[in-house]
PDB file of C-alpha atoms in Angstrom:
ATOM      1  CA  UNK A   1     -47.288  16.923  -8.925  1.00 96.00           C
ATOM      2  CA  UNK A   2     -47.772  19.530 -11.660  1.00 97.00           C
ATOM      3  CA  UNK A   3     -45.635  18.659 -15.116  1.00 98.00           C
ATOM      4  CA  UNK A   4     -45.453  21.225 -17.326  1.00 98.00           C
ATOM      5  CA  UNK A   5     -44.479  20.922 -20.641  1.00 98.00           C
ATOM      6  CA  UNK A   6     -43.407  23.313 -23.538  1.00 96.00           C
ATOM      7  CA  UNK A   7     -43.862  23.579 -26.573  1.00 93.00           C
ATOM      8  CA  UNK A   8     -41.427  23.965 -29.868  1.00 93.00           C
ATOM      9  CA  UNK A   9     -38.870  26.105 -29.791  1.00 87.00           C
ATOM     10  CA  UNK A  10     -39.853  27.148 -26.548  1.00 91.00           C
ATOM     11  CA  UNK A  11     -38.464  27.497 -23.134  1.00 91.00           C
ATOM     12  CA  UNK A  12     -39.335  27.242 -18.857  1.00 93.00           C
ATOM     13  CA  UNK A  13     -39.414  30.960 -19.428  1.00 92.00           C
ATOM     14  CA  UNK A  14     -42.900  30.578 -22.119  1.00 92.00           C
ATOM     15  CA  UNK A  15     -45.442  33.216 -20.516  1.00 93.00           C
ATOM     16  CA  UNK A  16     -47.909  30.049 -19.478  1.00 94.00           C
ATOM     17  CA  UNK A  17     -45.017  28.372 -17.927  1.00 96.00           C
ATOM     18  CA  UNK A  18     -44.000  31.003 -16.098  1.00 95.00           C
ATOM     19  CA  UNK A  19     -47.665  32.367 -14.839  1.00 96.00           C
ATOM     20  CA  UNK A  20     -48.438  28.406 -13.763  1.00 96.00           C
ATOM     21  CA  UNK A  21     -44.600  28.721 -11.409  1.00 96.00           C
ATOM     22  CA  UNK A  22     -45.586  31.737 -10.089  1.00 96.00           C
ATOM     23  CA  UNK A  23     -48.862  30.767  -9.091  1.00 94.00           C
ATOM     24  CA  UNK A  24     -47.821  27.420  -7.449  1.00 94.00           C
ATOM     25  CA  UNK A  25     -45.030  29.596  -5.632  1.00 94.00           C
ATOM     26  CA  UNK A  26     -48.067  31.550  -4.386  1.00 92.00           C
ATOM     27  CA  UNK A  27     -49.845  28.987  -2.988  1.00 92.00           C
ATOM     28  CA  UNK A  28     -46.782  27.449  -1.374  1.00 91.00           C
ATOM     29  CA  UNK A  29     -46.388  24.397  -3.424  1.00 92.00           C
ATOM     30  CA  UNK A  30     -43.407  25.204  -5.988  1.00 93.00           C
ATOM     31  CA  UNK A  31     -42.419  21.957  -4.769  1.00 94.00           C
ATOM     32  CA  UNK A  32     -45.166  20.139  -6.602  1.00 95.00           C
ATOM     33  CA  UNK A  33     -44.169  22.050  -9.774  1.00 97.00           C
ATOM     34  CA  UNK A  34     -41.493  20.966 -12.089  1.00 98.00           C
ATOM     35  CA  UNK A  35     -41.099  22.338 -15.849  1.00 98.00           C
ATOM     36  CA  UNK A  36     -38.197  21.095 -17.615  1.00 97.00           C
ATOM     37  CA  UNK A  37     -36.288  22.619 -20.997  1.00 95.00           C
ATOM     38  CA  UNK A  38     -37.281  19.910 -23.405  1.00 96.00           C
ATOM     39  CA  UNK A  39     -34.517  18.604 -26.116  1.00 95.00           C
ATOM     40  CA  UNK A  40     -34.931  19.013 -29.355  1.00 94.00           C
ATOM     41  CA  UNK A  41     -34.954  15.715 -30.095  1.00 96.00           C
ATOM     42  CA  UNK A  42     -38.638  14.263 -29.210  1.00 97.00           C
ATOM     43  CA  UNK A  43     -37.859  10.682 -28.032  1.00 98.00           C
ATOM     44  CA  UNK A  44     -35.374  12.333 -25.664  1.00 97.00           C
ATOM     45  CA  UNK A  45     -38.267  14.944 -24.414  1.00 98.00           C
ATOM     46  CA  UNK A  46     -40.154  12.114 -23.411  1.00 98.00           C
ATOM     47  CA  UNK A  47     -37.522  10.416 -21.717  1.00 98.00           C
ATOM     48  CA  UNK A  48     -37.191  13.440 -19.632  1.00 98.00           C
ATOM     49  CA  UNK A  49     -40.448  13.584 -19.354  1.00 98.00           C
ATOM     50  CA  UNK A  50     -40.443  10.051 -18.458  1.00 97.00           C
ATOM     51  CA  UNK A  51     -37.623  10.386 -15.524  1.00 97.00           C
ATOM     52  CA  UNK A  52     -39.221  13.046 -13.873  1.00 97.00           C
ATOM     53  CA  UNK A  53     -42.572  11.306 -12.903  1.00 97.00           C
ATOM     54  CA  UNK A  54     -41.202   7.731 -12.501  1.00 95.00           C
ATOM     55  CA  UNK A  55     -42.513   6.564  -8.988  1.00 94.00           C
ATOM     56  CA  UNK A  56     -45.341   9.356  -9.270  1.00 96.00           C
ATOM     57  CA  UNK A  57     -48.622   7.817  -8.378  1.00 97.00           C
ATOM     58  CA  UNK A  58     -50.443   8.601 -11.496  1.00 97.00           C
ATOM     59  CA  UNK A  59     -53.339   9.892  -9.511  1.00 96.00           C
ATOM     60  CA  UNK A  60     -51.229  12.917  -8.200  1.00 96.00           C
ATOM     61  CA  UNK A  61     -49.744  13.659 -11.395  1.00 98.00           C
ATOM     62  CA  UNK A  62     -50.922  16.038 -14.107  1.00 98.00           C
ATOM     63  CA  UNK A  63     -48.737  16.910 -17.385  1.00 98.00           C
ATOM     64  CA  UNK A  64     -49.747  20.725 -18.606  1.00 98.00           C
ATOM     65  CA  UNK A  65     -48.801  20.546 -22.266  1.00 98.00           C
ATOM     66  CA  UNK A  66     -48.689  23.284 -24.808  1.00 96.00           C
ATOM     67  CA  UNK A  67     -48.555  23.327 -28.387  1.00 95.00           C
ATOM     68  CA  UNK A  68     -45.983  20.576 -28.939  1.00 97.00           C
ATOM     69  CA  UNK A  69     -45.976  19.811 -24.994  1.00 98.00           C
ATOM     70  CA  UNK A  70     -49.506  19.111 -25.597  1.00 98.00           C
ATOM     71  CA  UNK A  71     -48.686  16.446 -27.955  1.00 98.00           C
ATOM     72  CA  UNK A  72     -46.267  14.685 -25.692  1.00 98.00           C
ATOM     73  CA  UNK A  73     -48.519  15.193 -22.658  1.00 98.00           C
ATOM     74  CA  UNK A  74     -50.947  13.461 -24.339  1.00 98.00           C
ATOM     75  CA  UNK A  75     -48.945  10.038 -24.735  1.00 98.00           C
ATOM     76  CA  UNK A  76     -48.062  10.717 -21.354  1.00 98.00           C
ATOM     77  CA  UNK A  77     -51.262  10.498 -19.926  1.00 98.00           C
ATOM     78  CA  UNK A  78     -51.915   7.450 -22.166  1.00 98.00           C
ATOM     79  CA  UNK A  79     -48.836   5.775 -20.827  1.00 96.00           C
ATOM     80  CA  UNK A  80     -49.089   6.456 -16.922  1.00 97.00           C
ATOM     81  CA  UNK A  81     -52.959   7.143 -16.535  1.00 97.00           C
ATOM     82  CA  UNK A  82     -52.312  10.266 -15.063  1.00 98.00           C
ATOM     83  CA  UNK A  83     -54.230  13.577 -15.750  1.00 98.00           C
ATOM     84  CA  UNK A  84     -53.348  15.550 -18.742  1.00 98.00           C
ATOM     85  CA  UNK A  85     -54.051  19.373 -19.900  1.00 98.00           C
ATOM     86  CA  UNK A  86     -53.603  20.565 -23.147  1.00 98.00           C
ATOM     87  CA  UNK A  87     -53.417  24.255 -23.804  1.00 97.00           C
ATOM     88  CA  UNK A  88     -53.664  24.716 -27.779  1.00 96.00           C
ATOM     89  CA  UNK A  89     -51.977  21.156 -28.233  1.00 97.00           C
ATOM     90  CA  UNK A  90     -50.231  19.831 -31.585  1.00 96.00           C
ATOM     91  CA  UNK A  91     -52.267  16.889 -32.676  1.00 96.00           C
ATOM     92  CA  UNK A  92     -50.749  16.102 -36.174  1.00 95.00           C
ATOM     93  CA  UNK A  93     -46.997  17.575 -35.182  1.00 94.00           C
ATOM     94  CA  UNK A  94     -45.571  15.597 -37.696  1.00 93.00           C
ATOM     95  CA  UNK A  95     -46.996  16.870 -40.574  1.00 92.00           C
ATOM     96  CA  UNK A  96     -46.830  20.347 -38.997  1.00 91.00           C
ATOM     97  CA  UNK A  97     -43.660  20.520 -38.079  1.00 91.00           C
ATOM     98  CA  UNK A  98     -42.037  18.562 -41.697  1.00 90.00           C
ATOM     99  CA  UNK A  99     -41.323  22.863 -42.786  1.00 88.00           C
ATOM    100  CA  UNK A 100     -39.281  23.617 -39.183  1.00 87.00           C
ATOM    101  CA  UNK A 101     -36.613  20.535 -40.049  1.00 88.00           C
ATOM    102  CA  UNK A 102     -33.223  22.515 -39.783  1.00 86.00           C
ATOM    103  CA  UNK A 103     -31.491  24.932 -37.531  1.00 86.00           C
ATOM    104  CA  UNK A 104     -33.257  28.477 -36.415  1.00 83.00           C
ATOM    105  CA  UNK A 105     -33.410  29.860 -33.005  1.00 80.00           C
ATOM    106  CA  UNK A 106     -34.967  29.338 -29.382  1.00 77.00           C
ATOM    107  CA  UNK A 107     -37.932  31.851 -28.685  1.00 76.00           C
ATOM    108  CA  UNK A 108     -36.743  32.931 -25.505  1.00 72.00           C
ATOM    109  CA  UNK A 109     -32.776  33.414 -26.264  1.00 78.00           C
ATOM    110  CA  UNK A 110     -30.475  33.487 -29.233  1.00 78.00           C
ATOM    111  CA  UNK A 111     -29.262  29.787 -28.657  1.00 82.00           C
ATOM    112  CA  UNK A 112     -29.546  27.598 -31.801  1.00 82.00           C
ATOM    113  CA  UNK A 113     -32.034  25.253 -31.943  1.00 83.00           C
ATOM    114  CA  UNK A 114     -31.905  22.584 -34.510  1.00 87.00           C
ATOM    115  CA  UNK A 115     -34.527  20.033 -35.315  1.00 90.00           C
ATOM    116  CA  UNK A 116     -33.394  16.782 -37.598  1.00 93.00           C
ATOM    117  CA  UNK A 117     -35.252  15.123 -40.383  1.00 93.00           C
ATOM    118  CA  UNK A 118     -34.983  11.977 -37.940  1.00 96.00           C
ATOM    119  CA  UNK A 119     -37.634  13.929 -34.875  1.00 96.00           C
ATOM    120  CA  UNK A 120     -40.162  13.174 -37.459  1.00 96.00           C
ATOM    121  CA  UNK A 121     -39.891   9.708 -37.332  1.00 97.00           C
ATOM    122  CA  UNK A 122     -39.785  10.048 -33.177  1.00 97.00           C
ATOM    123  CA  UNK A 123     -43.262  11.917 -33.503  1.00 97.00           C
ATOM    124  CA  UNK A 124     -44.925   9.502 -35.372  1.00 97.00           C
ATOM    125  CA  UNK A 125     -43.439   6.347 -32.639  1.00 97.00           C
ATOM    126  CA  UNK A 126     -45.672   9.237 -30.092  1.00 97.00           C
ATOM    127  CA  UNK A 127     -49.082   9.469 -32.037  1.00 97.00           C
ATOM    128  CA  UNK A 128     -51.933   8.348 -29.769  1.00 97.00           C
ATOM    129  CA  UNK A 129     -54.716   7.664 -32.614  1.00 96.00           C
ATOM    130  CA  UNK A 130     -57.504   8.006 -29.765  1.00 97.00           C
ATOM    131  CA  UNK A 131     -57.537   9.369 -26.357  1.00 97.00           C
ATOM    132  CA  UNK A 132     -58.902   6.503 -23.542  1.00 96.00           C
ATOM    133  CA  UNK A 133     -60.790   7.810 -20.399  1.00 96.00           C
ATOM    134  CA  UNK A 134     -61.596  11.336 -21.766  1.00 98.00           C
ATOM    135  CA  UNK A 135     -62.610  12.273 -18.264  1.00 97.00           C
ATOM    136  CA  UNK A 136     -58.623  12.590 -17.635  1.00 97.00           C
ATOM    137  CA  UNK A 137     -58.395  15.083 -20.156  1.00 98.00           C
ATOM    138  CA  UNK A 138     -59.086  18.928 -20.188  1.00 98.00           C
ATOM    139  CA  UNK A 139     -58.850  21.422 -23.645  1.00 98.00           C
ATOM    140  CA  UNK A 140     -57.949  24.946 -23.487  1.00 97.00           C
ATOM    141  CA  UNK A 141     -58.250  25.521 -27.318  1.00 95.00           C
ATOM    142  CA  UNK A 142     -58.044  29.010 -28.702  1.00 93.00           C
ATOM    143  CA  UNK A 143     -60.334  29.934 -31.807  1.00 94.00           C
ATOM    144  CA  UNK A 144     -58.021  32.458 -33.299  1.00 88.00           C
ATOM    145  CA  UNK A 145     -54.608  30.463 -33.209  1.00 87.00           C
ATOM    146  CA  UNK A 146     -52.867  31.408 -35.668  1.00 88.00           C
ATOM    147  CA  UNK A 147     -50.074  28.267 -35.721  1.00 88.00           C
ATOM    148  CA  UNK A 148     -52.982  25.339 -34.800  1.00 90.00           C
ATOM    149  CA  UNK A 149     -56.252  24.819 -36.108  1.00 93.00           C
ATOM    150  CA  UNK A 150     -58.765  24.480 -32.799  1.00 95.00           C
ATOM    151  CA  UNK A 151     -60.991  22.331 -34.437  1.00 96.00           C
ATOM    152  CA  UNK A 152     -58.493  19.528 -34.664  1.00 96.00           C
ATOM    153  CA  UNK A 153     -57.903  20.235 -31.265  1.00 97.00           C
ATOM    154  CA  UNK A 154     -61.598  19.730 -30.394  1.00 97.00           C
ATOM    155  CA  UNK A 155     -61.875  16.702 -32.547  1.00 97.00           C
ATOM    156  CA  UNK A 156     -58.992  15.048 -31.451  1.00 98.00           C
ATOM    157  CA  UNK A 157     -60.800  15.003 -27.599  1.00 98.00           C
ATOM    158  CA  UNK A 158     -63.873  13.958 -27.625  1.00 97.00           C
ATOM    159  CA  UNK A 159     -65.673  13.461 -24.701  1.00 97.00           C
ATOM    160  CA  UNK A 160     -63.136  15.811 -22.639  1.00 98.00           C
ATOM    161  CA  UNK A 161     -63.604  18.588 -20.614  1.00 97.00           C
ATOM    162  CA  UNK A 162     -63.186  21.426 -23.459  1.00 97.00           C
ATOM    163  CA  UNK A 163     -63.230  25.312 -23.023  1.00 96.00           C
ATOM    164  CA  UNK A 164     -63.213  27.171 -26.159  1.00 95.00           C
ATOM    165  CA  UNK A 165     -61.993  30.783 -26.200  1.00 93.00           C
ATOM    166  CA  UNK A 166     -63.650  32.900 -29.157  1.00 92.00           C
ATOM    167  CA  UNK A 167     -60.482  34.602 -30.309  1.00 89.00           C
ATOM    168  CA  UNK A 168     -57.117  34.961 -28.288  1.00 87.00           C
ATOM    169  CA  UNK A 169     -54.064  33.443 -30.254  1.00 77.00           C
ATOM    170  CA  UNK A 170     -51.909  30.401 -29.799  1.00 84.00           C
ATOM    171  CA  UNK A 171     -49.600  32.112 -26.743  1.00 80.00           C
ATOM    172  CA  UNK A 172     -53.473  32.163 -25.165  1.00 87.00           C
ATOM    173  CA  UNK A 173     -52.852  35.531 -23.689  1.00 88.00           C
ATOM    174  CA  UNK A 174     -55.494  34.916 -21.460  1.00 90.00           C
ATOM    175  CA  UNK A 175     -54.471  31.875 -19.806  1.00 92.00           C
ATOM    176  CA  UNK A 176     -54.066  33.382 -16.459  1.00 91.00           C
ATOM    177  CA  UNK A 177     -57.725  33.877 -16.438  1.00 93.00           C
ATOM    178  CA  UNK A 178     -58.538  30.474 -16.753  1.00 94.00           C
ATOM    179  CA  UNK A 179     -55.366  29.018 -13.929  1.00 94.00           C
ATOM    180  CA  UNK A 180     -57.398  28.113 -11.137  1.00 92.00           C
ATOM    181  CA  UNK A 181     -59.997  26.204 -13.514  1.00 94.00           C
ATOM    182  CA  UNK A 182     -56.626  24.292 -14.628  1.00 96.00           C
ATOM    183  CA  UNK A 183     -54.870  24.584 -11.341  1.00 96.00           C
ATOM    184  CA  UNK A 184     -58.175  22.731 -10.005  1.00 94.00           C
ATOM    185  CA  UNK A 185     -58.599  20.122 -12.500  1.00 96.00           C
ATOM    186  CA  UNK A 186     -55.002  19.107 -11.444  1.00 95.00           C
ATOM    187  CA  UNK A 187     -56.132  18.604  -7.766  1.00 93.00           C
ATOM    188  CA  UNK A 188     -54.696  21.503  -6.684  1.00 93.00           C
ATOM    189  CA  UNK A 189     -56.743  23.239  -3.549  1.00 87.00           C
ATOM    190  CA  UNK A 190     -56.368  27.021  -4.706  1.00 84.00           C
ATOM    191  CA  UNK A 191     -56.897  28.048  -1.122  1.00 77.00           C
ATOM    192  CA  UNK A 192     -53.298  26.385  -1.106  1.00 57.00           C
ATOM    193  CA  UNK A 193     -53.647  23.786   1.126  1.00 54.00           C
ATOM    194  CA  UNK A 194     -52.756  20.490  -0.998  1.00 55.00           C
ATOM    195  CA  UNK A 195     -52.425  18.837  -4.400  1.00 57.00           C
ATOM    196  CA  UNK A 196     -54.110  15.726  -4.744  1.00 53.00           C
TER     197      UNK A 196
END
């Protein structure tokens, strides 16, 4: 099973969301796909989070984070063992996101979207000060992202599998050209046969 997980502000319908559904769908296993709209509210995004894998064996299960998914994938992993990718992930979210308390908009519709002094607080209860088994981790950082600095990103994983992309931006435009790496690191046969 493939989690995939947002990031702020965003939606299911994020372009890396979407290209990951569509490629599953491909293969024939939509059914091992499942990306959720997140709350707001971080403590309840991880008890989503949380609901949807409970009885997954960790060793079929993968969380995709981005951004702020990344963040909360990241605990994940820490919490279940499973398998975790991180595609320009939020390491420090609450210091990043202290500016964004209030009300503004979702990226992918006009719907309100307010985030409450109190989500800072439910950030810090998810810090993970130091990733265990690094070997369950891979990094899709993007040099030229221009919300999250990629060397925090780097610094924040050692010993995991890390790509790098010179350039690209913190959308990672180019993250279809790196799926079946992901899809593969997930246990997913890309000749579409199985997930592990």
């Amino acid at each position: 099973m493939i989690l995939y997980l947002h990031g702020f502000r965003s939606s299911p319908q994020s372009f890396k969301a979407r290209v990951m559904g569509q490629r599953m769908a491909a293969l024939g296993l939509q059914d091992h796909y499942v990306c959720p709209q997140l709350p707001a509210s971080p403590a309840g995004a991880i008890a989503l989070a949380g609901a949807l894998v409970a009885g997954v064996d960790p060793a079929r299960l993968t969380v995709v984070g981005s951004s702020l998914g990344g963040y909360y994938a990241t605990w994940l992993a820490e919490h279940t063992g499973c398998r975790a990718v991180l595609v320009n992930p939020a390491v420090k979210p609450p210091r990043d996101l202290e500016s964004y308390v209030g009300v503004s908009t979702q990226y992918h519709s006009d719907e309100p979207f307010e985030f409450k002094r109190e989500y800072i607080a439910e950030l810090l209860a998810l810090a993970v000060p130091a990733i265990t088994r690094p070997e369950r981790y891979f990094l899709l950082a993007a040099t030229g992202d221009e919300v999250l600095d990629w060397r925090e990103m780097v610094a924040h994983y050692p010993g995991a599998r890390q790509t790098v992309i010179e350039g690209s931006d913190h959308g990672m435009a180019e993250f279809a050209d790196h799926l079946d790496e992901v899809l593969a690191f997930c246990g997913v046969d890309v000749s579409g046969k199985a997930v592990r």
